[in-house]
Short mmCIF file of C-alpha atoms in Angstrom, two decimals:
data_model
loop_
_atom_site.label_atom_id
_atom_site.label_comp_id
_atom_site.label_asym_id
_atom_site.label_seq_id
_atom_site.Cartn_x
_atom_site.Cartn_y
_atom_site.Cartn_z
CA MET A 1 -111.78 -171.83 53.75
CA HIS A 2 -110.53 -172.25 50.21
CA ALA A 3 -107.00 -171.51 49.13
CA SER A 4 -106.52 -168.39 47.07
CA LYS A 5 -104.72 -168.55 43.77
CA PRO A 6 -101.15 -167.27 44.10
CA SER A 7 -100.43 -164.38 41.73
CA VAL A 8 -96.74 -165.28 41.43
CA SER A 9 -94.83 -168.53 41.51
CA PRO A 10 -94.55 -169.97 45.03
CA LEU A 11 -90.86 -170.54 44.32
CA LEU A 12 -90.40 -166.77 44.64
CA TRP A 13 -91.72 -166.57 48.21
CA VAL A 14 -92.03 -170.02 49.83
CA PRO A 15 -88.25 -170.62 50.11
CA THR A 16 -87.41 -167.12 51.33
CA GLY A 17 -90.45 -166.95 53.62
CA TYR A 18 -89.64 -170.15 55.47
CA PHE A 19 -85.93 -169.41 55.50
CA MET A 20 -86.68 -166.09 57.23
CA MET A 21 -88.98 -167.79 59.73
CA ALA A 22 -86.28 -170.28 60.63
CA LEU A 23 -83.45 -167.74 60.69
CA GLY A 24 -85.24 -165.57 63.23
CA TYR A 25 -86.40 -168.52 65.32
CA VAL A 26 -82.99 -170.18 65.46
CA MET A 27 -81.12 -166.95 66.13
CA LEU A 28 -83.41 -166.30 69.09
CA THR A 29 -83.77 -169.78 70.54
CA SER A 30 -80.60 -171.67 69.58
CA VAL A 31 -77.76 -169.37 68.52
CA THR A 32 -78.35 -167.33 71.67
CA ALA A 33 -77.37 -170.45 73.62
CA ILE A 34 -73.95 -170.51 71.90
CA MET A 35 -73.61 -166.77 72.47
CA PHE A 36 -74.45 -167.11 76.17
CA LYS A 37 -71.89 -169.90 76.48
CA ASN A 38 -69.26 -167.81 74.69
CA LEU A 39 -69.98 -164.99 77.14
CA GLY A 40 -69.16 -167.31 80.04
CA MET A 41 -72.44 -168.93 81.16
CA ASP A 42 -72.48 -172.59 82.19
CA ASN A 43 -74.46 -175.13 80.16
CA GLY A 44 -77.44 -175.10 82.49
CA LYS A 45 -78.03 -171.35 82.39
CA ALA A 46 -77.16 -170.95 78.71
CA ALA A 47 -79.66 -173.63 77.68
CA GLN A 48 -82.31 -172.39 80.11
CA TYR A 49 -82.17 -168.73 79.12
CA SER A 50 -82.31 -169.44 75.40
CA SER A 51 -85.09 -172.02 75.83
CA LEU A 52 -87.31 -169.57 77.71
CA LEU A 53 -87.42 -167.50 74.52
CA ILE A 54 -89.47 -170.31 72.98
CA LEU A 55 -92.44 -169.36 75.19
CA ALA A 56 -93.80 -166.89 72.64
CA TYR A 57 -93.81 -169.59 69.98
CA THR A 58 -95.65 -171.89 72.36
CA VAL A 59 -98.49 -169.47 73.19
CA LYS A 60 -98.86 -168.03 69.69
CA PRO A 61 -102.29 -169.65 69.16
CA LEU A 62 -103.58 -167.18 71.76
CA PHE A 63 -102.94 -164.24 69.46
CA ALA A 64 -103.28 -166.00 66.09
CA PRO A 65 -106.88 -164.72 65.55
CA PHE A 66 -105.72 -161.12 65.87
CA VAL A 67 -103.55 -161.60 62.76
CA GLU A 68 -106.85 -161.84 60.86
CA MET A 69 -108.17 -158.50 62.15
CA TYR A 70 -106.18 -155.91 60.23
CA ARG A 71 -105.08 -155.71 56.64
CA THR A 72 -103.65 -158.98 55.26
CA LYS A 73 -101.39 -161.80 56.43
CA LYS A 74 -98.70 -160.39 54.14
CA PHE A 75 -98.97 -157.08 56.01
CA PHE A 76 -98.15 -158.85 59.28
CA VAL A 77 -95.27 -160.71 57.64
CA LEU A 78 -93.70 -157.48 56.45
CA CYS A 79 -94.25 -155.62 59.74
CA ALA A 80 -92.78 -158.50 61.73
CA GLN A 81 -89.70 -158.76 59.50
CA VAL A 82 -89.02 -155.02 59.74
CA LEU A 83 -89.39 -155.11 63.53
CA ILE A 84 -87.11 -158.14 63.80
CA GLY A 85 -84.47 -156.38 61.68
CA LEU A 86 -84.64 -153.24 63.79
CA GLY A 87 -84.69 -155.33 66.96
CA PHE A 88 -81.44 -157.06 66.07
CA VAL A 89 -79.91 -153.63 65.42
CA GLY A 90 -81.02 -152.64 68.92
CA ILE A 91 -79.48 -155.78 70.41
CA ALA A 92 -76.14 -155.06 68.75
CA LEU A 93 -76.19 -151.52 70.10
CA VAL A 94 -77.22 -152.55 73.61
CA MET A 95 -74.35 -155.04 73.89
CA ALA A 96 -71.94 -152.08 73.88
CA LEU A 97 -73.43 -150.82 77.16
CA PRO A 98 -72.21 -151.79 80.65
CA ASN A 99 -74.47 -154.22 82.52
CA TYR A 100 -76.37 -154.89 79.31
CA MET A 101 -77.78 -158.34 80.10
CA ALA A 102 -81.15 -157.28 81.56
CA ILE A 103 -81.89 -155.00 78.59
CA LEU A 104 -80.63 -157.68 76.20
CA MET A 105 -83.00 -160.30 77.60
CA ALA A 106 -85.91 -157.85 77.44
CA LEU A 107 -85.18 -157.20 73.76
CA PHE A 108 -84.85 -160.91 73.05
CA TRP A 109 -88.13 -161.51 74.87
CA GLY A 110 -89.95 -158.87 72.83
CA LEU A 111 -88.47 -160.10 69.56
CA SER A 112 -89.59 -163.64 70.32
CA PHE A 113 -93.22 -162.49 70.27
CA VAL A 114 -92.65 -160.64 67.01
CA GLY A 115 -91.04 -163.79 65.60
CA ALA A 116 -94.03 -165.87 66.70
CA THR A 117 -96.33 -163.43 64.91
CA LEU A 118 -94.17 -163.81 61.80
CA ASP A 119 -94.62 -167.59 62.00
CA ILE A 120 -98.39 -167.28 62.24
CA ALA A 121 -98.67 -164.87 59.33
CA SER A 122 -96.20 -166.76 57.09
CA ASP A 123 -97.90 -170.09 57.71
CA GLY A 124 -101.21 -168.37 57.05
CA VAL A 125 -100.00 -167.13 53.67
CA TYR A 126 -98.81 -170.65 52.80
CA VAL A 127 -101.92 -172.60 53.80
CA THR A 128 -104.39 -170.08 52.34
CA SER A 129 -102.55 -169.27 49.11
CA LEU A 130 -101.93 -172.89 48.10
CA ASP A 131 -104.48 -175.69 47.80
CA SER A 132 -103.89 -179.16 49.28
CA ARG A 133 -102.20 -180.47 46.15
CA ALA A 134 -99.84 -177.48 45.94
CA GLN A 135 -99.07 -177.76 49.66
CA SER A 136 -97.95 -181.35 49.12
CA LEU A 137 -96.03 -180.37 45.98
CA TYR A 138 -94.07 -177.66 47.76
CA CYS A 139 -93.73 -179.41 51.14
CA GLY A 140 -90.21 -180.54 50.33
CA ILE A 141 -89.20 -177.02 49.30
CA GLN A 142 -90.83 -175.63 52.43
CA SER A 143 -89.07 -178.07 54.74
CA LEU A 144 -85.77 -177.67 52.88
CA SER A 145 -85.97 -173.88 53.10
CA TRP A 146 -86.81 -173.95 56.80
CA ASN A 147 -83.88 -176.27 57.44
CA ILE A 148 -81.49 -173.91 55.64
CA GLY A 149 -82.27 -171.29 58.30
CA PRO A 150 -80.78 -173.28 61.19
CA ILE A 151 -77.72 -174.13 59.12
CA VAL A 152 -77.09 -170.50 58.19
CA ALA A 153 -77.69 -169.35 61.77
CA SER A 154 -76.09 -172.19 63.73
CA GLY A 155 -73.48 -172.81 61.05
CA GLY A 156 -72.62 -169.66 59.15
CA MET A 157 -73.20 -167.10 61.88
CA VAL A 158 -71.49 -169.17 64.55
CA PHE A 159 -68.51 -169.74 62.23
CA LEU A 160 -68.30 -166.04 61.49
CA SER A 161 -68.45 -165.16 65.19
CA GLY A 162 -65.43 -167.37 65.84
CA TRP A 163 -63.53 -166.01 62.84
CA LEU A 164 -64.18 -162.42 63.86
CA HIS A 165 -63.25 -163.16 67.47
CA VAL A 166 -59.84 -164.57 66.48
CA ASN A 167 -58.87 -162.78 63.26
CA VAL A 168 -60.43 -159.33 63.67
CA PHE A 169 -60.48 -158.78 67.42
CA HIS A 170 -57.48 -161.06 68.14
CA HIS A 171 -58.89 -162.89 71.16
CA ASP A 172 -58.30 -166.46 72.35
CA ALA A 173 -61.01 -168.76 70.95
CA THR A 174 -60.73 -171.17 73.88
CA VAL A 175 -61.49 -168.54 76.54
CA PHE A 176 -65.16 -167.73 77.14
CA GLY A 177 -66.07 -164.31 78.56
CA PRO A 178 -66.82 -160.64 77.74
CA ASP A 179 -64.23 -160.54 74.94
CA TRP A 180 -66.83 -162.26 72.72
CA ILE A 181 -69.18 -159.24 72.76
CA ASP A 182 -67.53 -157.47 69.81
CA ALA A 183 -67.87 -160.43 67.45
CA TRP A 184 -71.49 -161.09 68.36
CA ARG A 185 -72.45 -157.45 67.86
CA ILE A 186 -71.36 -157.71 64.22
CA ILE A 187 -73.35 -160.94 63.82
CA PHE A 188 -76.55 -159.24 64.97
CA PHE A 189 -75.96 -156.31 62.63
CA LEU A 190 -75.58 -158.74 59.71
CA VAL A 191 -78.74 -160.68 60.57
CA ALA A 192 -80.61 -157.39 60.86
CA GLY A 193 -79.52 -156.35 57.38
CA LEU A 194 -80.48 -159.72 55.86
CA THR A 195 -83.89 -159.59 57.53
CA LEU A 196 -84.65 -156.12 56.17
CA LEU A 197 -83.57 -157.16 52.66
CA LEU A 198 -85.94 -160.14 52.78
CA ALA A 199 -88.75 -157.85 53.90
CA ILE A 200 -88.20 -155.78 50.75
CA TRP A 201 -88.22 -158.96 48.62
CA HIS A 202 -91.46 -160.22 50.17
CA ALA A 203 -93.11 -156.84 49.70
CA ARG A 204 -92.67 -157.46 45.97
CA PHE A 205 -93.35 -161.18 45.57
CA MET A 206 -95.36 -162.60 48.48
CA PRO A 207 -99.14 -162.95 47.94
CA ASP A 208 -101.55 -161.43 50.42
CA GLY A 209 -103.01 -164.76 51.57
CA ALA A 210 -106.74 -165.42 51.77
CA ARG A 211 -108.73 -163.92 54.62
CA ALA A 212 -110.95 -166.12 56.75
CA GLU A 213 -114.68 -165.86 56.12
CA ASN A 214 -115.17 -164.96 59.79
CA THR A 215 -112.47 -162.26 60.04
CA PRO A 216 -112.96 -160.36 63.34
CA ALA A 217 -113.79 -156.67 63.29
CA SER A 218 -112.85 -155.91 66.91
CA VAL A 219 -110.79 -157.22 69.82
CA LYS A 220 -113.97 -158.59 71.40
CA ALA A 221 -114.83 -160.42 68.20
CA ALA A 222 -111.26 -161.76 68.00
CA GLY A 223 -111.59 -163.06 71.55
CA HIS A 224 -114.84 -164.79 70.62
CA ILE A 225 -113.18 -166.33 67.58
CA LEU A 226 -110.25 -167.49 69.72
CA MET A 227 -112.66 -169.28 72.04
CA ASP A 228 -114.54 -170.68 69.06
CA ALA A 229 -111.25 -171.86 67.55
CA PHE A 230 -110.37 -173.79 70.69
CA VAL A 231 -113.85 -175.30 70.91
CA THR A 232 -113.74 -176.52 67.32
CA LEU A 233 -110.17 -177.74 67.75
CA PHE A 234 -111.07 -180.00 70.65
CA GLN A 235 -114.15 -181.26 68.81
CA LYS A 236 -111.94 -182.86 66.19
CA ARG A 237 -111.90 -186.62 66.32
CA GLY A 238 -108.63 -187.95 67.75
CA ILE A 239 -107.44 -184.50 68.82
CA TRP A 240 -105.64 -185.70 71.95
CA ARG A 241 -103.65 -188.20 69.93
CA MET A 242 -102.83 -185.42 67.46
CA ILE A 243 -101.61 -183.24 70.34
CA ALA A 244 -99.54 -186.10 71.74
CA PHE A 245 -98.00 -186.58 68.31
CA ALA A 246 -97.21 -182.85 67.98
CA PHE A 247 -95.50 -182.84 71.39
CA LEU A 248 -93.63 -186.14 71.22
CA PHE A 249 -92.55 -186.53 67.58
CA ARG A 250 -89.43 -184.41 68.14
CA LEU A 251 -88.96 -185.05 71.85
CA SER A 252 -85.41 -186.36 71.54
CA ILE A 253 -84.51 -183.48 69.19
CA GLY A 254 -85.60 -181.08 71.93
CA PHE A 255 -83.17 -182.66 74.38
CA LEU A 256 -80.40 -182.64 71.76
CA GLU A 257 -80.86 -179.20 70.21
CA LYS A 258 -78.97 -177.14 72.80
CA ILE A 259 -76.61 -179.81 74.10
CA GLY A 260 -75.28 -180.98 70.71
CA PRO A 261 -73.41 -177.71 69.99
CA PHE A 262 -72.31 -177.45 73.65
CA PHE A 263 -70.84 -180.94 73.33
CA MET A 264 -68.91 -179.88 70.25
CA VAL A 265 -67.28 -176.83 71.85
CA ASP A 266 -66.75 -178.07 75.42
CA PRO A 267 -63.13 -179.10 76.22
CA VAL A 268 -62.16 -182.75 75.92
CA ALA A 269 -61.46 -182.79 79.66
CA LYS A 270 -65.16 -182.04 80.27
CA GLY A 271 -66.31 -184.79 77.90
CA GLY A 272 -66.70 -182.60 74.82
CA LEU A 273 -64.89 -182.53 71.50
CA GLY A 274 -62.96 -179.28 71.97
CA LEU A 275 -64.00 -177.53 68.75
CA ASN A 276 -63.94 -173.76 68.43
CA ASN A 277 -66.77 -171.70 66.95
CA GLU A 278 -65.14 -171.67 63.52
CA MET A 279 -64.92 -175.45 63.27
CA LEU A 280 -68.41 -175.87 64.72
CA GLY A 281 -69.87 -173.43 62.22
CA LEU A 282 -67.89 -174.88 59.32
CA ILE A 283 -69.11 -178.42 59.98
CA TYR A 284 -72.74 -177.36 60.42
CA GLY A 285 -72.69 -174.73 57.67
CA THR A 286 -71.12 -176.75 54.84
CA TYR A 287 -71.39 -180.51 55.16
CA GLY A 288 -74.33 -180.28 57.53
CA LEU A 289 -76.07 -177.96 55.08
CA ALA A 290 -75.56 -180.36 52.17
CA ALA A 291 -76.85 -183.26 54.26
CA VAL A 292 -80.01 -181.53 55.44
CA LEU A 293 -80.82 -180.22 51.95
CA LEU A 294 -80.49 -183.66 50.42
CA GLY A 295 -82.47 -185.24 53.23
CA SER A 296 -85.30 -182.71 52.94
CA LEU A 297 -85.60 -183.15 49.18
CA LEU A 298 -85.58 -186.95 49.38
CA GLY A 299 -88.01 -186.88 52.30
CA GLY A 300 -90.46 -184.75 50.35
CA LEU A 301 -90.23 -187.05 47.33
CA TYR A 302 -90.65 -190.11 49.55
CA VAL A 303 -93.84 -188.74 51.11
CA ALA A 304 -95.20 -187.56 47.74
CA LYS A 305 -94.68 -191.02 46.25
CA ARG A 306 -95.98 -193.23 49.06
CA GLY A 307 -98.25 -190.93 51.07
CA LEU A 308 -97.92 -189.60 54.61
CA LYS A 309 -99.87 -192.33 56.38
CA GLU A 310 -97.67 -195.06 54.94
CA THR A 311 -94.42 -193.27 55.69
CA LEU A 312 -94.92 -191.46 59.02
CA PHE A 313 -93.38 -194.17 61.21
CA VAL A 314 -90.35 -194.41 58.91
CA LEU A 315 -89.99 -190.62 59.06
CA CYS A 316 -90.09 -190.77 62.86
CA CYS A 317 -87.28 -193.34 62.80
CA ALA A 318 -85.29 -191.05 60.52
CA VAL A 319 -85.65 -188.10 62.90
CA ASN A 320 -84.79 -189.96 66.09
CA ILE A 321 -82.54 -193.00 65.59
CA PRO A 322 -79.53 -191.15 64.06
CA ASN A 323 -79.16 -189.27 67.36
CA VAL A 324 -77.10 -192.28 68.42
CA THR A 325 -74.19 -190.67 66.56
CA PHE A 326 -73.78 -188.23 69.46
CA LEU A 327 -73.61 -191.08 71.94
CA ILE A 328 -70.92 -192.78 69.86
CA MET A 329 -68.92 -189.56 69.64
CA ALA A 330 -69.27 -189.00 73.40
CA VAL A 331 -67.90 -192.48 74.11
CA TYR A 332 -64.92 -192.28 71.74
CA GLN A 333 -64.37 -188.47 71.64
CA PRO A 334 -62.87 -188.52 68.13
CA SER A 335 -60.30 -185.87 67.31
CA SER A 336 -60.65 -186.41 63.58
CA LEU A 337 -62.69 -183.67 61.94
CA SER A 338 -63.71 -186.16 59.26
CA LEU A 339 -65.33 -188.47 61.80
CA ILE A 340 -67.02 -185.60 63.62
CA THR A 341 -68.29 -184.23 60.31
CA ALA A 342 -69.61 -187.66 59.33
CA GLY A 343 -71.55 -187.88 62.59
CA VAL A 344 -73.11 -184.46 62.05
CA MET A 345 -73.96 -185.27 58.42
CA ILE A 346 -75.74 -188.48 59.40
CA GLU A 347 -77.83 -186.70 62.02
CA LYS A 348 -78.64 -183.76 59.74
CA PHE A 349 -79.50 -185.88 56.70
CA PHE A 350 -82.02 -187.99 58.56
CA PHE A 351 -83.44 -185.03 60.45
CA GLY A 352 -84.11 -183.27 57.14
CA PHE A 353 -85.60 -186.47 55.71
CA GLY A 354 -87.95 -187.09 58.61
CA ALA A 355 -88.99 -183.55 59.57
CA VAL A 356 -91.07 -183.30 56.38
CA GLY A 357 -93.64 -185.66 57.88
CA PHE A 358 -94.28 -183.53 60.94
CA MET A 359 -95.13 -180.35 59.02
CA ILE A 360 -97.34 -182.14 56.47
CA TYR A 361 -99.22 -183.89 59.27
CA LEU A 362 -100.03 -180.59 60.97
CA MET A 363 -101.13 -179.00 57.70
CA GLN A 364 -103.28 -181.86 56.45
CA GLN A 365 -104.59 -183.44 59.66
CA LEU A 366 -104.59 -180.94 62.52
CA ALA A 367 -105.03 -177.59 60.72
CA PRO A 368 -107.88 -178.12 58.18
CA GLY A 369 -111.26 -176.73 59.11
CA LYS A 370 -112.89 -173.47 60.09
CA TYR A 371 -109.75 -171.94 61.63
CA THR A 372 -106.87 -173.28 59.58
CA THR A 373 -104.30 -170.67 60.59
CA THR A 374 -105.09 -170.78 64.32
CA HIS A 375 -105.20 -174.58 64.44
CA TYR A 376 -101.92 -174.86 62.58
CA ALA A 377 -100.40 -172.33 64.98
CA PHE A 378 -101.66 -174.47 67.85
CA GLY A 379 -99.85 -177.50 66.44
CA THR A 380 -96.56 -175.68 65.97
CA GLY A 381 -97.05 -174.13 69.43
CA ILE A 382 -97.21 -177.60 70.94
CA MET A 383 -93.93 -178.37 69.17
CA GLY A 384 -92.53 -175.19 70.69
CA LEU A 385 -93.71 -176.23 74.15
CA CYS A 386 -91.79 -179.48 73.75
CA GLY A 387 -88.66 -177.56 72.72
CA MET A 388 -89.00 -175.08 75.58
CA VAL A 389 -89.49 -177.70 78.30
CA THR A 390 -86.77 -180.05 77.07
CA GLY A 391 -84.34 -177.23 76.32
CA ALA A 392 -84.80 -175.51 79.69
CA ILE A 393 -83.86 -178.64 81.61
CA SER A 394 -81.38 -180.13 79.13
CA GLY A 395 -78.35 -178.14 80.26
CA HIS A 396 -78.95 -178.91 83.94
CA LEU A 397 -79.47 -182.61 83.17
CA GLN A 398 -76.29 -182.76 81.12
CA GLU A 399 -74.21 -181.13 83.84
CA TRP A 400 -75.60 -183.62 86.35
CA MET A 401 -75.30 -186.73 84.17
CA GLY A 402 -72.26 -186.04 82.00
CA TYR A 403 -72.31 -186.32 78.22
CA ILE A 404 -72.30 -190.11 77.82
CA ALA A 405 -75.14 -190.78 80.24
CA TYR A 406 -77.06 -187.81 78.86
CA PHE A 407 -76.93 -189.07 75.28
CA VAL A 408 -78.12 -192.47 76.50
CA PHE A 409 -81.03 -190.63 78.07
CA VAL A 410 -81.70 -188.89 74.72
CA MET A 411 -81.98 -192.27 73.00
CA VAL A 412 -84.44 -193.47 75.65
CA ALA A 413 -86.47 -190.31 74.94
CA THR A 414 -87.07 -191.54 71.39
CA ILE A 415 -89.44 -194.26 72.63
CA PRO A 416 -92.43 -191.92 73.28
CA SER A 417 -91.93 -190.50 69.78
CA PHE A 418 -92.49 -193.90 68.20
CA ILE A 419 -95.54 -194.57 70.36
CA ALA A 420 -97.13 -191.21 69.45
CA THR A 421 -96.44 -191.75 65.75
CA TRP A 422 -97.89 -195.24 65.75
CA PHE A 423 -101.17 -194.02 67.22
CA ALA A 424 -101.42 -190.71 65.33
CA PRO A 425 -104.93 -190.47 63.78
CA PHE A 426 -105.53 -189.87 60.07
CA HIS A 427 -108.68 -188.52 58.47
CA ILE A 428 -109.73 -188.08 54.86
CA ILE A 429 -109.33 -184.50 53.64
CA ASP A 430 -111.56 -183.37 50.79
CA ALA A 431 -110.54 -181.14 47.88
CA ALA A 432 -111.39 -177.97 49.78
CA GLY A 433 -109.08 -178.91 52.61
CA ASP A 434 -111.96 -179.46 55.07
CA ASP A 435 -112.59 -182.64 56.98
CA PRO A 436 -116.32 -183.06 57.54
CA LYS A 437 -115.68 -185.78 60.10
CA THR A 438 -113.48 -183.61 62.29
CA THR A 439 -114.71 -180.07 61.72
CA GLN A 440 -117.87 -178.93 63.46
CA ALA A 441 -119.26 -175.48 62.90
CA VAL A 442 -120.07 -173.50 66.02
CA PRO A 443 -122.71 -170.76 65.75
CA ALA A 444 -121.31 -167.26 65.92
#
């Protein structure tokens, strides 16, 4: 499949498209963990409940072919963004009801599948509207934009929740419980409004994305294509090493993602740093934002200059080794905001720098072939599986081990990442984005 020529500059839709993908994903799978903790859940349950919402992102290859059936990939992007916006409105309204948790989780669960569909369609627009050279050119912008989403969600929205809780609703920031509902309702209304505004923007500027040459005309045909996509995927040379890479590259990040913010807000007596939501959001949303933006830009330039194969191991080191900052902070429990901020900046800078390599590898090594969109979705789904498994058990492990021992465990978890990166296969991709050595056509 050849990339279509974009009718407008990618700078008008790549940054906003990937920001929206990340905003929805992080609000559903990470910020919900902070919300659950604010509402009074322990670390184990808060991490587990939010991690289970990653399931939809893990199984999204199963419904990726159906995105090809109707209209265009842009059509699915717009529909998904509108549904996500309306869904967050529904969540905010439901939280005003008594005994709302069961309905809330059902809405979160449904929105996670809509968010996964948004990921499939947005990635499809990117990989089919830009050729291989343009994908490499904009990879830094893509990674940077995606990384802004977590900072806005985990930084800005968390900060605002704490500010509203204290200054508008006049509650005690150190007490977790039902008093936090009012602040979080406003947060979900705001995210809903931002999502709907971005849908309007993308209706104007996002290209349609190229359609696959074997677009299905029925559900039965889509099922056949799904089976064909899996057959051709597992015919690729080195596929099991590619899958191992996709699962293990960010293994330690999966164990850290939920527990890092919990560590920041837990009381000093429990081994945490005793920050409130405002300080947590301020650190992540200002200095953390600057660090991840700089890291993403430099990472993209580094890969563009030296090539992915020559830099992948270095990028893996960048993603994983700086996690030691959390271990150091757990040992010394600094009270200085400057030291805490420095630790977060180090981790965020190197995460932004190294994460570029993962996305480019999936686009240029795992995805190319007959079913680019589905194969790319499979790769990101494997990443989601890693995040779901590690996140679901991370809170329980931390409560059992304590913060210091847990962060030692996180550092040990970096070892499989290095092994997978070292043995990740590389193949030569031709100008059309197809790898004749790894792609085998299967008769329809």
